[in-house]
XYZ file of C-alpha atoms in Angstrom:
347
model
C 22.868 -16.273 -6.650
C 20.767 -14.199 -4.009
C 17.145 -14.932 -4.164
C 14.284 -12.613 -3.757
C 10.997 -14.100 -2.184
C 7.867 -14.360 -4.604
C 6.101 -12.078 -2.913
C 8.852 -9.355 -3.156
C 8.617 -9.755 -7.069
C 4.539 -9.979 -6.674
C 4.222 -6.798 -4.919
C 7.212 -5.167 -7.151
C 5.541 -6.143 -10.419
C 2.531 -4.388 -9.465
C 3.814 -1.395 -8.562
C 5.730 -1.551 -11.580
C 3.459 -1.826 -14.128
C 0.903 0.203 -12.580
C 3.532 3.238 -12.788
C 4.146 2.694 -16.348
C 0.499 3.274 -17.124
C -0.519 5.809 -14.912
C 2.849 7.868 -14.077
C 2.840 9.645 -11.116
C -0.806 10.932 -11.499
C -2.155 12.049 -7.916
C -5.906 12.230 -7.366
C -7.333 15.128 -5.088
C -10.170 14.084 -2.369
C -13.306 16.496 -2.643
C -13.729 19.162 -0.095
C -16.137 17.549 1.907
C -14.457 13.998 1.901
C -13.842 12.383 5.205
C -10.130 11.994 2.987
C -6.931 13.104 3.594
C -3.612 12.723 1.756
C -0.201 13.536 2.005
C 2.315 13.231 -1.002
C 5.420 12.072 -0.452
C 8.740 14.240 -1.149
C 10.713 11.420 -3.145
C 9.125 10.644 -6.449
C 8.083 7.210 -6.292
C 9.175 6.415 -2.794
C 6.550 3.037 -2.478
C 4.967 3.857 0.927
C 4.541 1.029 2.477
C 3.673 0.303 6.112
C 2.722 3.087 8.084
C 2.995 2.997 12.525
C 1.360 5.740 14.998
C 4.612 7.085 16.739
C 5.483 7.699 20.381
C 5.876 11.290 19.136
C 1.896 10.969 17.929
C 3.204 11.308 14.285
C 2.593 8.792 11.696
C 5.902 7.305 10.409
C 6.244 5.608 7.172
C 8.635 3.011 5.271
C 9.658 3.464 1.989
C 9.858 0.911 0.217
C 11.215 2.099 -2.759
C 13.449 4.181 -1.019
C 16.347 4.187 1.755
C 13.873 6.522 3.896
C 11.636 6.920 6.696
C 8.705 9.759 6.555
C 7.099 11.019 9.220
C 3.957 12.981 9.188
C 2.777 15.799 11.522
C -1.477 15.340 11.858
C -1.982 18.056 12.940
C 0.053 20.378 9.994
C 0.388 18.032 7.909
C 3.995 18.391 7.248
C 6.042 15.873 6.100
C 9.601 15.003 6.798
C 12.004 12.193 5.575
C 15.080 10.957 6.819
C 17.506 8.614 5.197
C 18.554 4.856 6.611
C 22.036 3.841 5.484
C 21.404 0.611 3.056
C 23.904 -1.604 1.332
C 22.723 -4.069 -1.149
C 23.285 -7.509 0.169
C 20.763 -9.172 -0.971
C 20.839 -8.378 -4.810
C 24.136 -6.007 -5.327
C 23.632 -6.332 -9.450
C 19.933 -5.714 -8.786
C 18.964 -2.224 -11.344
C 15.648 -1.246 -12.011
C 13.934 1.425 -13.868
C 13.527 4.028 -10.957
C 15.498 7.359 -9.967
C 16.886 5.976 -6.468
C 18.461 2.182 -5.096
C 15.793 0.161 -4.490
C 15.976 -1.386 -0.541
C 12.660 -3.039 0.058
C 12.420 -0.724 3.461
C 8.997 -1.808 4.516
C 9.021 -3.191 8.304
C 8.150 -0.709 10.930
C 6.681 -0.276 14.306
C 7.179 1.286 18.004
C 9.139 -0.658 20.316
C 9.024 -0.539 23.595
C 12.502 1.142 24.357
C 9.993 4.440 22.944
C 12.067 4.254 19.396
C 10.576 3.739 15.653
C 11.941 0.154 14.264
C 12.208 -0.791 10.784
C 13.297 -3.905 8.661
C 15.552 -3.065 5.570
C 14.737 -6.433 3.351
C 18.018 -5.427 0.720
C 20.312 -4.632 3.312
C 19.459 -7.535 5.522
C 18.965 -4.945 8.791
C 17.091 -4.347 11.472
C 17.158 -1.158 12.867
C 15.346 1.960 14.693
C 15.428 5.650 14.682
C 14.906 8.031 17.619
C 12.069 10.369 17.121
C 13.765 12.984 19.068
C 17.311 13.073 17.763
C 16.450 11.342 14.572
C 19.774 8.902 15.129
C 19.260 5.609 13.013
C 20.836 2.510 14.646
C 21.430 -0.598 12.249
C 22.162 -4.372 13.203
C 22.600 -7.327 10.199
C 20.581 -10.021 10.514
C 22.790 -13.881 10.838
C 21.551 -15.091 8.002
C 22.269 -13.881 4.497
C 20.088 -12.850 2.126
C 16.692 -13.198 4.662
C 14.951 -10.589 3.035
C 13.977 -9.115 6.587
C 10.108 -8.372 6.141
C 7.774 -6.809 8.893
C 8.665 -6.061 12.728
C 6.835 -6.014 16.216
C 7.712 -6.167 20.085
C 7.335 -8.986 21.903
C 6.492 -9.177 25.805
C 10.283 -10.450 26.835
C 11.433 -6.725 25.746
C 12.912 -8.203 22.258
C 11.640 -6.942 18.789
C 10.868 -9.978 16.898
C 10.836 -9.880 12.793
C 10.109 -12.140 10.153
C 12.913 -13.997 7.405
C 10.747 -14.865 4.658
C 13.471 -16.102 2.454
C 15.611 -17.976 4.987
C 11.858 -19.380 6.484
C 12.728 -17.889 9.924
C 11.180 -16.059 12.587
C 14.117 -13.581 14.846
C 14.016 -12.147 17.838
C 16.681 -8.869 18.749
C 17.138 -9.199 22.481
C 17.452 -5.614 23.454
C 18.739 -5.849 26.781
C 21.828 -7.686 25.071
C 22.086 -6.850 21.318
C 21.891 -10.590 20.483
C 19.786 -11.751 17.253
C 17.885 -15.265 17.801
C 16.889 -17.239 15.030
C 14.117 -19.698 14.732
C 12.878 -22.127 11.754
C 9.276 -22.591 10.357
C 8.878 -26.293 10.251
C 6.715 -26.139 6.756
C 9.375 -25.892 4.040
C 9.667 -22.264 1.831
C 6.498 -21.003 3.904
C 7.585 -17.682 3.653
C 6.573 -16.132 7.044
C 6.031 -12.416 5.886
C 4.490 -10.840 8.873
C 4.459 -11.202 12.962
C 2.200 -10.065 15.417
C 2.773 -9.933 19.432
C -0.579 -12.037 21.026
C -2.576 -11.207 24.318
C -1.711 -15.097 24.505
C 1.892 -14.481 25.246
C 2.846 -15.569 21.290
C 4.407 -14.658 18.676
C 1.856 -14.888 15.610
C 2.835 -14.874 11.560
C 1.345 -15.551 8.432
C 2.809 -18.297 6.040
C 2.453 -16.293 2.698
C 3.601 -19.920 0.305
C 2.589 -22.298 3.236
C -1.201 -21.262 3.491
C -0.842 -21.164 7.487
C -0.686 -19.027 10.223
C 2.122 -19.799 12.779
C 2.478 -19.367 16.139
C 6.065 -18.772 17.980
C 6.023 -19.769 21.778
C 8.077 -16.929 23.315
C 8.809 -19.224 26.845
C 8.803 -23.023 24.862
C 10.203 -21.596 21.254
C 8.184 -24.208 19.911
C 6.602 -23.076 16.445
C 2.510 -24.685 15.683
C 0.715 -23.940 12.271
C -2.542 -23.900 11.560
C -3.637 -24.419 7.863
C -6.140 -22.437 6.505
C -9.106 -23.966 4.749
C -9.382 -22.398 1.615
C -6.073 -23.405 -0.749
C -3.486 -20.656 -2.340
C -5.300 -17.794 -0.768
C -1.524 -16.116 0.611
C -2.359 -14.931 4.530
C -0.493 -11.617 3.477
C -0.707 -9.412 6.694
C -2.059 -10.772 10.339
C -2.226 -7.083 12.485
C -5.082 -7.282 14.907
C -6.908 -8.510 17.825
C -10.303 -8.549 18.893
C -13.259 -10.612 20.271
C -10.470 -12.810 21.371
C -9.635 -13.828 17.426
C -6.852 -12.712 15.478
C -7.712 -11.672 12.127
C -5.494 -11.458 8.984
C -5.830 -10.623 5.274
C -5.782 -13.552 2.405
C -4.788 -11.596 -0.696
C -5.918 -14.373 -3.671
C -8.328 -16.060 -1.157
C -10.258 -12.542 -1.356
C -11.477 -13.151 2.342
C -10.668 -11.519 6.190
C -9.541 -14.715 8.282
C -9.902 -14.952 12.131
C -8.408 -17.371 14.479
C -9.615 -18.135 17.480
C -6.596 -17.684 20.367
C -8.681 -20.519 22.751
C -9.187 -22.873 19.991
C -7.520 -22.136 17.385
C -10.454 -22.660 14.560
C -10.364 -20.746 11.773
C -12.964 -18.796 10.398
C -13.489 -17.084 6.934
C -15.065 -13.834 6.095
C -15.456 -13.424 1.731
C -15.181 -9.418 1.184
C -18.095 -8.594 -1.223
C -15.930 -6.952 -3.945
C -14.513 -10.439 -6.491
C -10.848 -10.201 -6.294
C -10.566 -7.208 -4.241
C -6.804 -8.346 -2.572
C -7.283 -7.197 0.800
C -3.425 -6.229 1.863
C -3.631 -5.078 5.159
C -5.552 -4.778 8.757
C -5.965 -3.105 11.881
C -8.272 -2.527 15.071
C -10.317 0.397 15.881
C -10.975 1.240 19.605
C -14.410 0.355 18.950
C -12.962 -3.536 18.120
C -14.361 -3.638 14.510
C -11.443 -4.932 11.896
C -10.677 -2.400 9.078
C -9.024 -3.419 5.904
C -7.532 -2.030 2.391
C -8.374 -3.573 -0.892
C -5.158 -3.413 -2.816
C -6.396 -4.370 -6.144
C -10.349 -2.629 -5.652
C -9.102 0.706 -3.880
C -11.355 0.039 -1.068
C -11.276 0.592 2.832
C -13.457 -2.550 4.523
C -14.851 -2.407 7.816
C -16.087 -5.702 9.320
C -18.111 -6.029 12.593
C -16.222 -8.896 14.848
C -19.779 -9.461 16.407
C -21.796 -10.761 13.391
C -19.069 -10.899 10.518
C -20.830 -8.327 8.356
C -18.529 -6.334 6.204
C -18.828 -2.697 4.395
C -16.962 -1.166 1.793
C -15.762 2.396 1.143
C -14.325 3.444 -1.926
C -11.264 5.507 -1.578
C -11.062 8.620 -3.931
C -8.110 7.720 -6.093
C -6.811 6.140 -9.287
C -7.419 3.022 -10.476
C -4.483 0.751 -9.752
C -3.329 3.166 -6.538
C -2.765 -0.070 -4.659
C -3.630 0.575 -0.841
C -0.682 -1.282 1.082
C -1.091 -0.710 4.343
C -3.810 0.293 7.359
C -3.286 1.286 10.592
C -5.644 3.210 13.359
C -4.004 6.446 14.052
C -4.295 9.680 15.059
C -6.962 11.490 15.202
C -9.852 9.138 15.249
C -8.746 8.287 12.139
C -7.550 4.827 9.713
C -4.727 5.921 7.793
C -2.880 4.277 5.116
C -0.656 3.753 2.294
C -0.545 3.759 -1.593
C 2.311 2.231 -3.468
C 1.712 3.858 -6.667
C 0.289 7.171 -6.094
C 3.344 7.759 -3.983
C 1.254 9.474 -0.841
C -0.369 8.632 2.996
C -3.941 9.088 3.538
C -6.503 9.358 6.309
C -9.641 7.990 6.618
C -11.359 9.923 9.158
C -14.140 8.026 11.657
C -15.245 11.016 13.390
């Protein structure tokens, strides 16, 4: 029987039972909010994570859906376009919503100027051209991996995370060949991975409570374990003051790492079980964050570890998912349950 990581099922159930109390309800950002949002065309789609394009467009998995959005800044407009899924991982798998679910969440630029994504269901990798709109596809070795999160690597390879096969892959694109490598901690469930200025390949270890890092010349995998038990590194997206910070969903707190010596450091966000999801840089260096559970955007300053909170004008239970800088001089991000992309602008 296919298995589907705890995580999947954590972030599923949310969504889930969030929609059956609130609908499909959208909330509208005053006029003179520095908010934006843009609903999305397929009735509960799941945005998910979100990527500033080559094409300076925001693109957008789906995770409740086999598509990609893609949304124009300046208009506004948004487009979707379909990625061919087949249910490997759970064929029998039927739920109460009006489309195939595919867990379509992974995406980022790589560096052959294409949008990649990870298709968790199907077991894919794959990228679409921003020009022609073509969607390429490629299986992953191992069944049932539940493909989760992708970024490029400096040997010209996309590398990906396997959090239900505990594996960390690597898509040579010079040669089409898929590379596998093994966590060492057993069912650590690397969700997430992150390209270093330190030449490594970085990923959080949502069951094992570490952060890993991939040696891209040595392929040697070290983990780091974080001090404060159960608190599930979810997403590790950003460098700065030469730290990498991530998000620890039940540990309520923004954790750094220090590339030289690899101590880590804990920042508490001031709202109690807030479940920070997601985080990125600015250009100024300071860390921004979503609160998936308080329906926050958190800022924290690098240089003295002070955090601020802004509350995002929305529903209770919109669940945030995912924060990226983009464009515009802006933080945009996702929410699962009100089925729409918004903007945060800093200007």
């Amino acid at each position: 029987m296919c298995k589907i990581k705890l995580y999947h099922l954590f972030r599923l159930g949310i969504l889930l039972i969030i929609i059956s109390v609130f609908g499909s309800i959208s909330a509208a950002a005053a006029e003179s909010s520095p908010f934006t949002f843009y609903n999305s065309r397929t009735p509960l789609s799941g945005p998910c994570n979100l990527v500033d394009g080559p094409d300076g467009a925001s693109w957008v998995a789906e995770v409740l859906a086999h598509k990609i959005a893609r949304v124009d800044p300046k208009t506004g407009k948004l487009e979707e376009f379909d990625i061919p899924t087949s249910l490997e991982v759970a064929p029998h798998l039927r739920l109460p919503l009006p489309q195939p679910i595919s867990f379509l969440c992974g995406i980022n630029n790589g560096p052959d100027g294409r949008v990649w994504f990870t298709n968790a269901v199907s077991n894919q990798i794959g990228r679409i051209d921003p020009r022609t709109k073509k969607v390429e596809t490629w299986r992953v070795p191992t069944r049932a991996s539940m493909v989760e999160d992708i970024f490029p690597g400096p040997d010209h390879a996309m590398y990906f995370a396997e959090p239900a096969s505990n594996k960390i892959g690597r898509f040579d694109l010079s040669t089409g060949k898929i590379t596998e490598y093994s966590v060492p901690t057993i069912a650590a469930s690397p969700i997430g991975v992150f390209a270093a200025s330190d030449g490594g390949i970085w990923f959080p270890e949502f069951t094992g409570n570490k952060i890993g890092r991939l040696d891209v010349k040595t392929k040697k995998v070290s983990e780091f374990t974080l001090p404060t038990p159960l608190a599930t590194p979810f997403v590790l997206r950003a460098e700065s003051h030469g730290s990498l910070w991530f998000t620890e969903f039940t540990g309520n707190k923004i954790g750094q790492i220090d590339l030289a010596t690899k101590k880590i450091t804990e920042h508490t966000v001031p709202t109690p079980l807030s479940g920070p999801v997601s985080v990125t840089k600015s250009p100024d260096g300071n860390i921004y964050f979503d609160e998936g559970l308080a329906n926050k955007i958190g800022e924290l300053d690098p240089s003295n570890g002070k955090i601020s909170e802004t509350a995002i004008p929305t529903i209770p239970g919109a669940f945030p998912e995912e924060i990226r800088f983009g464009p515009g001089n802006a933080v945009w991000f996702t929410e699962l349950v009100t089925n729409r992309i918004g903007r945060l602008d800093l200007s």
